[in-house]
């Protein structure tokens, strides 16, 4: 994969998502997906140069500012810089890349979007996990990245769960994130624990492709009903899990739409 002819940092990542529920009942499933890694400063260029992609307007595949950040349509760079400042991150922001699902025919559902925030030396310094549920609520977890980590070393972060995701999952849990800085390969794993016991493992993997019209169209044709499959899978797998005996928990979430700054911890293997 190469974007050398265009000079773009943005990428396409066809791949798969898998979920393995461990406790209180065992259940697993997987489905094919694709994500875009968007350098937010490249959005005007991406919009102008591609037939099958648009920024803040309807297209076969599109990216809308109102789907991320403050969710009010304001430009994303001022918002993410504001959040970095609020969190006390002491570096000057450089590139910001956002891994997410795009809109397809104007529709999108992003259970998880990941912001990769670099300094002006192009060193990854912070990651923001933007988590959503099917009730239209969201919350962000922003955590620092060790600037001195070895090249290629996996990023390991952890935080307490502070957001209602599913009626089939407890709230008094902890998230453990293990991810690679996006390159030729995409790898993100989220392990959920409760009282130090594993309850859930979710993994997204992918292989990078250049951001061009040929790959955009080919990827879309390979995943034309992706969101319908995702939403249907969420509800169908929930029904199957309930049948297996998982307890149902009502949504207690009253506060939503904010970014939290948990202290960085390295989770146990």
Tab-separated table of C-alpha atoms in Angstrom:
chain	number	residue	atom	x	y	z
A	1	UNK	CA	0.000	0.000	0.000
A	2	UNK	CA	1.270	3.465	-0.841
A	3	UNK	CA	-0.066	6.989	-1.020
A	4	UNK	CA	3.220	8.237	-2.463
A	5	UNK	CA	1.626	9.550	-5.642
A	6	UNK	CA	-0.856	11.672	-3.695
A	7	UNK	CA	1.130	12.454	-0.565
A	8	UNK	CA	-1.910	11.733	1.590
A	9	UNK	CA	-1.745	10.521	5.176
A	10	UNK	CA	-5.367	9.323	5.049
A	11	UNK	CA	-5.975	5.614	4.488
A	12	UNK	CA	-8.676	2.990	3.962
A	13	UNK	CA	-8.665	-0.065	6.238
A	14	UNK	CA	-10.808	-3.023	5.106
A	15	UNK	CA	-10.867	-5.644	7.823
A	16	UNK	CA	-12.999	-7.251	10.499
A	17	UNK	CA	-14.414	-6.758	13.982
A	18	UNK	CA	-14.836	-9.623	16.434
A	19	UNK	CA	-16.547	-9.742	19.835
A	20	UNK	CA	-16.054	-12.451	22.418
A	21	UNK	CA	-18.196	-12.295	25.530
A	22	UNK	CA	-16.676	-14.371	28.336
A	23	UNK	CA	-18.818	-13.706	31.441
A	24	UNK	CA	-21.492	-14.138	32.695
A	25	UNK	CA	-22.336	-16.108	29.544
A	26	UNK	CA	-20.087	-17.139	26.674
A	27	UNK	CA	-20.856	-15.779	23.213
A	28	UNK	CA	-18.866	-14.669	20.172
A	29	UNK	CA	-19.402	-13.249	16.691
A	30	UNK	CA	-17.496	-11.415	13.937
A	31	UNK	CA	-18.253	-9.382	10.824
A	32	UNK	CA	-16.407	-7.664	7.993
A	33	UNK	CA	-16.064	-3.873	8.140
A	34	UNK	CA	-13.918	-1.086	6.789
A	35	UNK	CA	-12.744	2.123	8.422
A	36	UNK	CA	-11.197	5.326	7.166
A	37	UNK	CA	-8.177	6.897	8.816
A	38	UNK	CA	-8.703	10.606	8.140
A	39	UNK	CA	-6.019	13.230	8.603
A	40	UNK	CA	-8.457	16.004	9.541
A	41	UNK	CA	-6.329	18.672	7.839
A	42	UNK	CA	-6.653	16.765	4.556
A	43	UNK	CA	-10.462	16.897	4.485
A	44	UNK	CA	-10.728	19.809	1.995
A	45	UNK	CA	-8.317	18.023	-0.339
A	46	UNK	CA	-10.067	14.681	0.047
A	47	UNK	CA	-13.380	16.350	-0.748
A	48	UNK	CA	-12.069	18.101	-3.859
A	49	UNK	CA	-10.048	15.237	-5.309
A	50	UNK	CA	-12.359	12.227	-5.017
A	51	UNK	CA	-15.524	11.341	-6.866
A	52	UNK	CA	-16.818	8.850	-4.296
A	53	UNK	CA	-15.990	10.784	-1.129
A	54	UNK	CA	-17.304	14.092	0.242
A	55	UNK	CA	-16.838	16.271	3.314
A	56	UNK	CA	-19.991	17.670	4.962
A	57	UNK	CA	-22.197	16.857	1.983
A	58	UNK	CA	-24.068	13.862	0.625
A	59	UNK	CA	-22.111	11.326	-1.394
A	60	UNK	CA	-21.677	7.597	-1.793
A	61	UNK	CA	-19.192	7.821	1.079
A	62	UNK	CA	-18.811	10.931	3.260
A	63	UNK	CA	-17.386	12.384	6.449
A	64	UNK	CA	-19.380	14.948	8.449
A	65	UNK	CA	-17.880	17.089	11.204
A	66	UNK	CA	-21.143	16.859	13.162
A	67	UNK	CA	-20.631	13.110	13.604
A	68	UNK	CA	-17.563	13.713	15.778
A	69	UNK	CA	-16.146	16.093	18.360
A	70	UNK	CA	-18.765	18.484	19.711
A	71	UNK	CA	-21.385	16.946	17.354
A	72	UNK	CA	-22.551	20.423	16.328
A	73	UNK	CA	-20.755	20.729	12.994
A	74	UNK	CA	-17.963	23.007	14.167
A	75	UNK	CA	-14.482	22.369	12.697
A	76	UNK	CA	-12.744	19.474	14.388
A	77	UNK	CA	-9.222	20.847	14.864
A	78	UNK	CA	-10.174	23.665	17.274
A	79	UNK	CA	-12.292	21.194	19.241
A	80	UNK	CA	-9.573	18.539	19.637
A	81	UNK	CA	-6.965	21.182	20.499
A	82	UNK	CA	-9.348	22.530	23.153
A	83	UNK	CA	-9.748	19.052	24.648
A	84	UNK	CA	-5.996	18.469	24.678
A	85	UNK	CA	-5.545	21.770	26.513
A	86	UNK	CA	-8.310	20.933	29.002
A	87	UNK	CA	-6.603	17.626	29.723
A	88	UNK	CA	-3.284	19.309	30.477
A	89	UNK	CA	-1.402	17.785	27.563
A	90	UNK	CA	1.739	19.869	27.307
A	91	UNK	CA	2.608	19.495	23.647
A	92	UNK	CA	1.864	21.581	20.572
A	93	UNK	CA	-0.566	19.576	18.414
A	94	UNK	CA	0.563	18.560	14.952
A	95	UNK	CA	-1.234	15.982	12.851
A	96	UNK	CA	-4.555	14.645	14.082
A	97	UNK	CA	-5.861	11.431	12.526
A	98	UNK	CA	-9.336	10.039	13.138
A	99	UNK	CA	-10.155	6.360	12.644
A	100	UNK	CA	-13.877	5.901	12.041
A	101	UNK	CA	-16.591	4.505	9.838
A	102	UNK	CA	-17.690	6.929	7.091
A	103	UNK	CA	-21.254	7.722	6.177
A	104	UNK	CA	-22.659	5.489	3.447
A	105	UNK	CA	-25.533	7.125	1.555
A	106	UNK	CA	-25.757	9.572	4.473
A	107	UNK	CA	-26.065	6.965	7.234
A	108	UNK	CA	-23.478	6.094	9.881
A	109	UNK	CA	-23.122	4.401	13.249
A	110	UNK	CA	-19.725	4.507	14.952
A	111	UNK	CA	-19.581	2.376	18.127
A	112	UNK	CA	-15.961	3.501	18.487
A	113	UNK	CA	-13.917	6.246	16.842
A	114	UNK	CA	-10.252	6.689	17.715
A	115	UNK	CA	-8.355	9.987	17.514
A	116	UNK	CA	-4.556	9.829	17.164
A	117	UNK	CA	-2.979	13.126	18.238
A	118	UNK	CA	0.620	13.875	17.228
A	119	UNK	CA	3.012	16.647	18.201
A	120	UNK	CA	4.835	18.894	15.723
A	121	UNK	CA	7.667	16.323	15.520
A	122	UNK	CA	5.082	13.788	14.275
A	123	UNK	CA	5.300	11.743	17.481
A	124	UNK	CA	2.048	10.221	18.754
A	125	UNK	CA	1.288	11.810	22.135
A	126	UNK	CA	-2.390	11.169	22.928
A	127	UNK	CA	-5.292	8.924	21.972
A	128	UNK	CA	-8.981	9.756	22.345
A	129	UNK	CA	-11.480	6.890	22.340
A	130	UNK	CA	-14.910	8.202	21.342
A	131	UNK	CA	-17.503	5.603	22.439
A	132	UNK	CA	-21.173	5.573	21.398
A	133	UNK	CA	-24.213	3.491	22.245
A	134	UNK	CA	-27.380	2.840	20.254
A	135	UNK	CA	-29.272	5.393	22.382
A	136	UNK	CA	-27.497	8.314	20.695
A	137	UNK	CA	-25.205	8.958	23.671
A	138	UNK	CA	-21.417	9.208	23.667
A	139	UNK	CA	-18.415	9.751	25.893
A	140	UNK	CA	-14.688	10.133	25.275
A	141	UNK	CA	-11.652	8.779	27.107
A	142	UNK	CA	-8.447	10.726	26.331
A	143	UNK	CA	-5.143	9.273	27.494
A	144	UNK	CA	-1.466	10.108	26.955
A	145	UNK	CA	0.972	7.998	24.958
A	146	UNK	CA	4.581	7.557	26.048
A	147	UNK	CA	6.597	9.619	23.563
A	148	UNK	CA	9.708	7.525	24.324
A	149	UNK	CA	8.215	4.130	23.558
A	150	UNK	CA	10.191	1.933	21.165
A	151	UNK	CA	9.298	2.016	17.436
A	152	UNK	CA	6.512	-0.451	16.754
A	153	UNK	CA	5.789	-1.005	20.435
A	154	UNK	CA	2.116	-1.597	21.187
A	155	UNK	CA	0.268	1.149	23.054
A	156	UNK	CA	-1.314	-0.073	26.299
A	157	UNK	CA	-3.800	2.057	28.207
A	158	UNK	CA	-6.514	1.429	30.782
A	159	UNK	CA	-9.382	3.274	32.438
A	160	UNK	CA	-12.539	2.662	34.420
A	161	UNK	CA	-15.731	2.249	32.425
A	162	UNK	CA	-17.767	5.450	32.800
A	163	UNK	CA	-20.376	5.050	30.076
A	164	UNK	CA	-23.387	2.800	29.455
A	165	UNK	CA	-22.782	0.824	26.275
A	166	UNK	CA	-25.135	-2.154	26.459
A	167	UNK	CA	-28.001	-3.435	28.652
A	168	UNK	CA	-26.140	-6.741	28.804
A	169	UNK	CA	-22.951	-5.385	30.355
A	170	UNK	CA	-22.169	-4.234	33.896
A	171	UNK	CA	-21.024	-0.673	34.608
A	172	UNK	CA	-18.463	-1.445	37.336
A	173	UNK	CA	-15.868	-2.594	34.835
A	174	UNK	CA	-12.504	-1.527	33.504
A	175	UNK	CA	-11.272	-1.121	29.921
A	176	UNK	CA	-7.812	-2.248	28.803
A	177	UNK	CA	-6.779	-0.933	25.372
A	178	UNK	CA	-4.002	-2.488	23.301
A	179	UNK	CA	-3.383	-0.936	19.913
A	180	UNK	CA	-0.770	-0.324	17.274
A	181	UNK	CA	-0.136	3.076	15.781
A	182	UNK	CA	-1.897	2.842	12.380
A	183	UNK	CA	0.436	1.865	9.564
A	184	UNK	CA	0.335	-0.975	7.074
A	185	UNK	CA	-1.765	-2.879	9.608
A	186	UNK	CA	-4.573	-1.843	11.914
A	187	UNK	CA	-4.902	-3.552	15.288
A	188	UNK	CA	-7.098	-2.417	18.181
A	189	UNK	CA	-8.091	-4.687	21.067
A	190	UNK	CA	-10.345	-3.720	23.973
A	191	UNK	CA	-10.470	-6.051	26.937
A	192	UNK	CA	-13.140	-5.443	29.574
A	193	UNK	CA	-12.642	-6.758	33.107
A	194	UNK	CA	-14.782	-6.854	36.235
A	195	UNK	CA	-13.172	-7.595	39.597
A	196	UNK	CA	-10.014	-8.544	37.673
A	197	UNK	CA	-11.861	-11.182	35.641
A	198	UNK	CA	-12.189	-10.896	31.868
A	199	UNK	CA	-15.741	-10.269	30.696
A	200	UNK	CA	-15.357	-9.179	27.063
A	201	UNK	CA	-12.795	-8.934	24.276
A	202	UNK	CA	-13.394	-6.820	21.156
A	203	UNK	CA	-10.849	-6.658	18.338
A	204	UNK	CA	-10.656	-4.694	15.094
A	205	UNK	CA	-8.035	-5.514	12.472
A	206	UNK	CA	-7.382	-4.272	8.967
A	207	UNK	CA	-4.876	-3.809	6.158
A	208	UNK	CA	-4.141	-0.347	4.774
A	209	UNK	CA	-5.066	0.721	1.264
A	210	UNK	CA	-4.303	4.001	-0.481
A	211	UNK	CA	-7.044	6.623	-0.317
A	212	UNK	CA	-8.139	6.877	-3.950
A	213	UNK	CA	-11.342	6.534	-5.964
A	214	UNK	CA	-10.570	3.010	-7.133
A	215	UNK	CA	-10.134	1.709	-3.603
A	216	UNK	CA	-13.064	3.732	-2.249
A	217	UNK	CA	-15.461	2.242	-4.799
A	218	UNK	CA	-14.077	-1.279	-4.483
A	219	UNK	CA	-14.326	-1.120	-0.695
A	220	UNK	CA	-17.888	0.182	-0.809
A	221	UNK	CA	-18.977	-2.540	-3.243
A	222	UNK	CA	-17.527	-5.118	-0.856
A	223	UNK	CA	-19.456	-3.655	2.121
A	224	UNK	CA	-22.640	-2.022	0.708
A	225	UNK	CA	-24.852	-2.931	3.672
A	226	UNK	CA	-22.226	-2.602	6.393
A	227	UNK	CA	-24.231	-0.438	8.814
A	228	UNK	CA	-27.417	-2.403	8.443
A	229	UNK	CA	-25.411	-5.517	9.253
A	230	UNK	CA	-23.728	-3.839	12.245
A	231	UNK	CA	-26.954	-2.528	13.781
A	232	UNK	CA	-28.800	-5.769	13.039
A	233	UNK	CA	-25.921	-7.773	14.497
A	234	UNK	CA	-25.892	-5.702	17.694
A	235	UNK	CA	-29.577	-6.363	18.341
A	236	UNK	CA	-29.623	-9.962	17.114
A	237	UNK	CA	-26.560	-10.906	19.154
A	238	UNK	CA	-28.119	-9.164	22.179
A	239	UNK	CA	-31.222	-11.334	21.806
A	240	UNK	CA	-29.095	-14.470	21.544
A	241	UNK	CA	-27.112	-13.451	24.625
A	242	UNK	CA	-30.329	-12.837	26.584
A	243	UNK	CA	-31.578	-16.270	25.573
A	244	UNK	CA	-28.362	-17.716	26.991
A	245	UNK	CA	-29.215	-16.160	30.342
A	246	UNK	CA	-27.431	-12.803	30.470
A	247	UNK	CA	-29.192	-10.317	32.819
A	248	UNK	CA	-30.748	-7.137	31.398
A	249	UNK	CA	-29.784	-3.747	32.864
A	250	UNK	CA	-31.627	-0.479	32.201
A	251	UNK	CA	-29.766	2.589	30.945
A	252	UNK	CA	-28.736	4.734	33.957
A	253	UNK	CA	-26.800	7.237	31.826
A	254	UNK	CA	-27.811	10.838	32.485
A	255	UNK	CA	-24.620	12.675	31.575
A	256	UNK	CA	-23.230	12.279	28.066
A	257	UNK	CA	-21.173	14.112	25.486
A	258	UNK	CA	-18.051	14.865	27.518
A	259	UNK	CA	-14.399	13.854	27.431
A	260	UNK	CA	-12.771	12.219	30.457
A	261	UNK	CA	-9.061	12.248	31.249
A	262	UNK	CA	-8.253	9.047	33.190
A	263	UNK	CA	-4.714	8.588	34.474
A	264	UNK	CA	-2.551	6.391	32.294
A	265	UNK	CA	-1.922	2.870	33.534
A	266	UNK	CA	-0.295	-0.108	31.878
A	267	UNK	CA	-2.654	-3.078	32.200
A	268	UNK	CA	-1.461	-6.507	33.173
A	269	UNK	CA	-1.066	-9.012	30.372
